mmCIF file of C-alpha atoms in Angstrom:
data_model
loop_
_atom_site.group_PDB
_atom_site.id
_atom_site.type_symbol
_atom_site.label_atom_id
_atom_site.label_comp_id
_atom_site.label_asym_id
_atom_site.label_seq_id
_atom_site.Cartn_x
_atom_site.Cartn_y
_atom_site.Cartn_z
ATOM 1 C CA MET R 250 43.919 -16.362 101.531
ATOM 2 C CA ALA R 251 42.576 -14.824 98.600
ATOM 3 C CA GLY R 252 39.388 -13.146 98.981
ATOM 4 C CA VAL R 253 39.300 -12.769 102.197
ATOM 5 C CA SER R 254 39.425 -9.060 103.770
ATOM 6 C CA ASN R 255 41.931 -7.355 105.707
ATOM 7 C CA ASN R 256 39.874 -7.359 108.748
ATOM 8 C CA ASN R 257 38.631 -10.995 108.752
ATOM 9 C CA ARG R 258 42.350 -12.163 107.900
ATOM 10 C CA LYS R 259 43.708 -10.139 111.044
ATOM 11 C CA LYS R 260 40.587 -11.382 112.831
ATOM 12 C CA LEU R 261 41.779 -14.930 111.267
ATOM 13 C CA ILE R 262 45.546 -14.688 112.481
ATOM 14 C CA LEU R 263 44.485 -13.267 116.106
ATOM 15 C CA GLY R 264 42.120 -16.281 116.569
ATOM 16 C CA ALA R 265 45.366 -19.031 115.338
ATOM 17 C CA LEU R 266 47.974 -17.256 117.188
ATOM 18 C CA ALA R 267 45.151 -17.001 120.126
ATOM 19 C CA THR R 268 44.716 -20.768 119.504
ATOM 20 C CA VAL R 269 48.564 -21.150 119.295
ATOM 21 C CA LEU R 270 48.950 -19.843 122.637
ATOM 22 C CA LEU R 271 46.513 -22.049 124.723
ATOM 23 C CA ILE R 272 48.640 -24.985 123.009
ATOM 24 C CA SER R 273 51.398 -23.921 123.750
ATOM 25 C CA ALA R 274 49.878 -22.774 127.714
ATOM 26 C CA PHE R 275 48.821 -26.655 127.544
ATOM 27 C CA ILE R 276 52.376 -28.036 126.655
ATOM 28 C CA GLY R 277 53.865 -25.231 128.938
ATOM 29 C CA ILE R 278 51.837 -27.397 132.200
ATOM 30 C CA VAL R 279 53.861 -30.742 130.954
ATOM 31 C CA VAL R 280 57.086 -28.860 130.497
ATOM 32 C CA GLY R 281 56.701 -27.451 133.860
ATOM 33 C CA VAL R 282 55.560 -30.706 135.478
ATOM 34 C CA LYS R 283 58.095 -32.467 134.038
ATOM 35 C CA SER R 284 61.216 -29.254 134.643
ATOM 36 C CA ARG R 285 59.688 -29.532 138.002
ATOM 37 C CA ASN R 286 60.345 -33.094 138.653
ATOM 38 C CA SER R 287 64.049 -32.677 137.636
ATOM 39 C CA GLY R 288 64.695 -29.490 139.585
ATOM 40 C CA SER R 289 65.275 -27.646 136.443
ATOM 41 C CA HIS R 290 62.251 -25.338 135.861
ATOM 42 C CA ASN R 291 63.760 -21.529 137.496
ATOM 43 C CA SER R 292 67.202 -21.995 135.981
ATOM 44 C CA ASN R 293 64.747 -22.002 132.711
ATOM 45 C CA VAL R 294 62.562 -19.740 132.969
ATOM 46 C CA GLN R 295 66.310 -17.623 134.218
ATOM 47 C CA SER R 296 67.720 -17.965 130.871
ATOM 48 C CA ILE R 297 66.364 -14.622 129.186
ATOM 49 C CA THR R 298 69.024 -12.360 130.195
ATOM 50 C CA ASP R 299 68.134 -9.868 127.502
ATOM 51 C CA SER R 300 65.831 -7.406 129.218
ATOM 52 C CA GLU R 301 64.049 -6.569 125.888
ATOM 53 C CA ALA R 302 63.998 -10.060 124.853
ATOM 54 C CA HIS R 303 62.242 -10.443 128.743
ATOM 55 C CA GLU R 304 59.753 -7.578 128.008
ATOM 56 C CA ILE R 305 58.828 -8.519 124.760
ATOM 57 C CA VAL R 306 57.615 -12.101 126.270
ATOM 58 C CA LYS R 307 56.428 -10.856 128.866
ATOM 59 C CA SER R 308 54.142 -8.419 127.001
ATOM 60 C CA SER R 309 53.352 -10.910 124.668
ATOM 61 C CA CYS R 310 51.951 -13.675 126.691
ATOM 62 C CA SER R 311 50.161 -10.511 128.802
ATOM 63 C CA ALA R 312 47.422 -11.321 126.484
ATOM 64 C CA THR R 313 46.981 -14.571 127.081
ATOM 65 C CA PHE R 314 45.055 -17.296 129.941
ATOM 66 C CA TYR R 315 48.033 -18.402 131.652
ATOM 67 C CA PRO R 316 50.351 -15.497 131.298
ATOM 68 C CA GLU R 317 52.821 -17.011 133.778
ATOM 69 C CA LEU R 318 52.714 -19.991 131.838
ATOM 70 C CA CYS R 319 53.259 -18.592 128.319
ATOM 71 C CA TYR R 320 56.225 -16.643 129.110
ATOM 72 C CA SER R 321 58.019 -20.015 131.051
ATOM 73 C CA THR R 322 57.311 -21.624 128.158
ATOM 74 C CA ILE R 323 58.864 -19.581 125.536
ATOM 75 C CA ALA R 324 61.481 -18.782 128.874
ATOM 76 C CA SER R 325 62.510 -22.401 128.908
ATOM 77 C CA HIS R 326 63.903 -22.292 124.998
ATOM 78 C CA PRO R 327 67.766 -21.733 125.200
ATOM 79 C CA GLU R 328 68.254 -18.928 122.438
ATOM 80 C CA VAL R 329 65.133 -16.359 123.382
ATOM 81 C CA SER R 330 67.284 -13.591 124.002
ATOM 82 C CA THR R 331 68.844 -14.087 120.495
ATOM 83 C CA LYS R 332 65.715 -15.116 118.607
ATOM 84 C CA VAL R 333 63.171 -12.515 120.680
ATOM 85 C CA LYS R 334 63.317 -9.260 118.760
ATOM 86 C CA THR R 335 59.856 -8.023 118.344
ATOM 87 C CA GLN R 336 56.863 -9.779 119.457
ATOM 88 C CA LYS R 337 55.902 -11.891 116.222
ATOM 89 C CA ASP R 338 59.175 -13.227 116.951
ATOM 90 C CA ALA R 339 57.923 -14.086 120.161
ATOM 91 C CA ILE R 340 54.616 -15.253 118.327
ATOM 92 C CA GLU R 341 57.127 -17.720 116.166
ATOM 93 C CA LEU R 342 59.217 -18.808 119.097
ATOM 94 C CA ALA R 343 55.662 -20.813 120.224
ATOM 95 C CA VAL R 344 54.341 -21.941 117.488
ATOM 96 C CA SER R 345 57.982 -23.063 116.734
ATOM 97 C CA MET R 346 58.120 -24.997 120.065
ATOM 98 C CA THR R 347 54.404 -25.451 120.282
ATOM 99 C CA THR R 348 54.736 -27.661 116.682
ATOM 100 C CA LYS R 349 57.915 -29.693 117.794
ATOM 101 C CA ALA R 350 55.480 -30.538 120.897
ATOM 102 C CA VAL R 351 52.544 -31.493 118.483
ATOM 103 C CA LYS R 352 54.548 -33.783 116.090
ATOM 104 C CA LEU R 353 56.467 -35.357 119.472
ATOM 105 C CA SER R 354 52.838 -36.338 120.973
ATOM 106 C CA TYR R 355 52.077 -37.503 117.021
ATOM 107 C CA VAL R 356 54.577 -39.921 117.144
ATOM 108 C CA LYS R 357 53.776 -41.491 120.665
ATOM 109 C CA ILE R 358 49.695 -41.467 119.525
ATOM 110 C CA GLN R 359 51.114 -43.551 116.446
ATOM 111 C CA LYS R 360 53.662 -45.832 118.333
ATOM 112 C CA LEU R 361 50.874 -46.332 120.872
ATOM 113 C CA SER R 362 48.148 -47.196 117.723
ATOM 114 C CA LYS R 363 50.887 -50.138 116.418
ATOM 115 C CA ARG R 364 50.493 -51.895 119.809
ATOM 116 C CA ARG R 365 49.264 -55.551 120.185
ATOM 117 C CA GLY R 366 45.996 -56.254 121.799
ATOM 118 C CA LEU R 367 44.072 -53.071 121.324
ATOM 119 C CA SER R 368 40.287 -53.423 121.316
ATOM 120 C CA PRO R 369 38.570 -51.830 118.173
ATOM 121 C CA ARG R 370 37.340 -48.468 120.532
ATOM 122 C CA GLN R 371 40.469 -47.911 121.468
ATOM 123 C CA MET R 372 42.224 -48.157 118.017
ATOM 124 C CA ARG R 373 39.354 -45.499 117.160
ATOM 125 C CA GLY R 374 40.449 -43.857 119.945
ATOM 126 C CA LEU R 375 43.332 -43.355 118.669
ATOM 127 C CA ASN R 376 43.269 -42.849 115.061
ATOM 128 C CA ASP R 377 40.322 -40.252 115.965
ATOM 129 C CA CYS R 378 43.734 -38.347 117.849
ATOM 130 C CA LEU R 379 46.106 -39.254 114.697
ATOM 131 C CA GLU R 380 43.716 -37.573 112.874
ATOM 132 C CA MET R 381 42.628 -34.277 115.189
ATOM 133 C CA VAL R 382 46.735 -34.230 116.119
ATOM 134 C CA SER R 383 47.385 -33.644 112.497
ATOM 135 C CA GLU R 384 44.683 -31.438 111.607
ATOM 136 C CA THR R 385 46.674 -29.030 114.287
ATOM 137 C CA LEU R 386 49.916 -29.678 113.031
ATOM 138 C CA ASP R 387 47.705 -28.579 109.376
ATOM 139 C CA GLU R 388 46.544 -25.646 111.373
ATOM 140 C CA LEU R 389 49.887 -24.534 113.037
ATOM 141 C CA GLY R 390 51.613 -24.819 109.340
ATOM 142 C CA GLN R 391 49.091 -22.137 108.443
ATOM 143 C CA VAL R 392 49.342 -20.386 111.485
ATOM 144 C CA THR R 393 53.824 -20.044 110.857
ATOM 145 C CA LYS R 394 53.108 -19.449 106.991
ATOM 146 C CA ASP R 395 50.563 -16.507 108.022
ATOM 147 C CA LEU R 396 53.100 -15.537 110.126
ATOM 148 C CA GLU R 397 55.817 -15.065 107.773
ATOM 149 C CA GLU R 398 53.455 -13.282 105.570
ATOM 150 C CA TYR R 399 52.437 -10.663 107.456
ATOM 151 C CA ASP R 400 54.652 -7.546 108.073
ATOM 152 C CA THR R 401 56.546 -6.738 111.067
ATOM 153 C CA LYS R 402 55.478 -3.311 111.268
ATOM 154 C CA LYS R 403 51.942 -3.842 111.913
ATOM 155 C CA SER R 404 51.222 -4.442 115.293
ATOM 156 C CA LEU R 405 49.682 -7.551 116.515
#
């Protein structure tokens, strides 16, 4: 990101993080509905036993459009108590979970696109989806790289 001022870089990172959190919220809806159907949703949210991790995740999610959804999504990770020590950790975990979910979606769309009997219009639609998901994965990769370079001592 040579040639980008610190202020613009910070805005870019914050914009990317907001995008990631929105994607996480969407994935959280899907996970929440799926978990609710299996009856395990409440036990996932209770997996945060460390009050410090709980407060960090709660604080990080409070700036999103859907704070409860953000919290329940991150809280569903089995190692959240050990992995989340800072806001940056919470964001990195959200990005990681989002990346895994998007990769899974990519594979499912690929499988759909290989079905026989699809019309040309359906194929174009699936190819558009694959392209969009691929671009999303590229952007998530850039966010991951930016987060690795971002100094933990700076405020987010």
